[in-house]
Amino acid sequence: MMIQTTALPLQGLLLLQPQVFTDERGYFFEVNRNSELKQLLGDIDFVQESQSGSCQHVLRGLHYQLDKPQAKLVRVLTGRIFDLVVDLRQQSATFGQWFGMELCSEKKQQLFIPAGFAHGFLTLSDYAEVAYKTDQYYDPASERSIKWDDPELAIQWPLQQAPILSAKDESAQSFATAGLF
C-alpha cells in the first residue's frame, strides 16, 4: 500500500491518498494496511467501523465524544460530501478553527481526524455513503454535538438550501458552551 499524505491546515489533520491501480477492468487499491497506517498515524488501533447513507442536503454533525474522544479515518464510498472538522483541543495552535473540504468516492481519499475534533458533513450528491473507522467505541453517554451554524465558528457550508438535520443536531449546543479537550 503506498499512501501519499498531505498535511492540512489544522494541527494533526491529514489527507491520505492511496495508490490506485486501474486498467480496462476497473481499479484496485488497498484501503487499509495496519503497518503503513501506524507509520503514518502513530500507535492508533481502529476498533470500530461505521457507515452512513444520506440523501442530498443532509447535514450530520458537528459530533464528538467528550469522555472517550475518537480519532477517525473517513472515506466516501458513494457520492460526494463536504467534510468538516473543528479543533476542540484547547492546547492546540489551531484551537477553535475549522477546516472543510470535498471528499468523493472517485478520488478514494481518506481524511484522518485526530482525537479532540468535532466532525460533520453535508451531502452534496443525490446520495452518499460514508465509512469511518474510529479508535474508540461509540459511547452514547460521551456523545456531544455543536450547532452546525454556530455564529462564533462562522462555518461556510456550501449550502444550496436549508440543510436536513436530525432532532439531535437541531438541538445541539453552542461552541461557547461546548465541552472541550
Phi, psi and omega in degrees: 000120177249115182247130172266131180247145176233123175286133181258171190299336180265141186305118177092349181281130183228144171256127181251127178241112180284160173281123182251130179257123181238150171206192184297342180275338185142230183215166175212139169204155175275124180282321188212127170225109187306318183298319180287319178298321179296324176297319184279322190250353183090196187278068179251128175248115177282125186250347182215142173234131181237161181217142175229152173239135184219142174276169183303143178078001175286131176243122178248127176123178014263116188251149172197167175246124184283309185278334180230071184300143184247131162278144183229150172235109190252138173212153181261124180272324180217132173090201183222143176224160166258108184266139187219141176227153175232129180282116181254010182273108186300332181271359182279146176294341181249022179306135176080358179265154178240158176217135177225149178204157176279133170241141180218158182294329183296323184277340176062025179282158174233141178254121175267124180244114179295161174300144179103008178247147165271148186225143174200170176205157176244129179282122182265326181273175178304326181205147177216143172244130183237133176244141176215136175266145177229152180266000173228148177289153175299131181230099184305326181291337183263351186291138177224160177221141174248142181305133181295334183247031181303126183295330179292323179283328178051050180289137179258084178286143177278065184280139173255345178198178177299136182287157174268120185240155170281164176300322179299316181288329176295330182257018181297158182275169178280161175299322182297332182254003183289148170289136185240171180257000000 
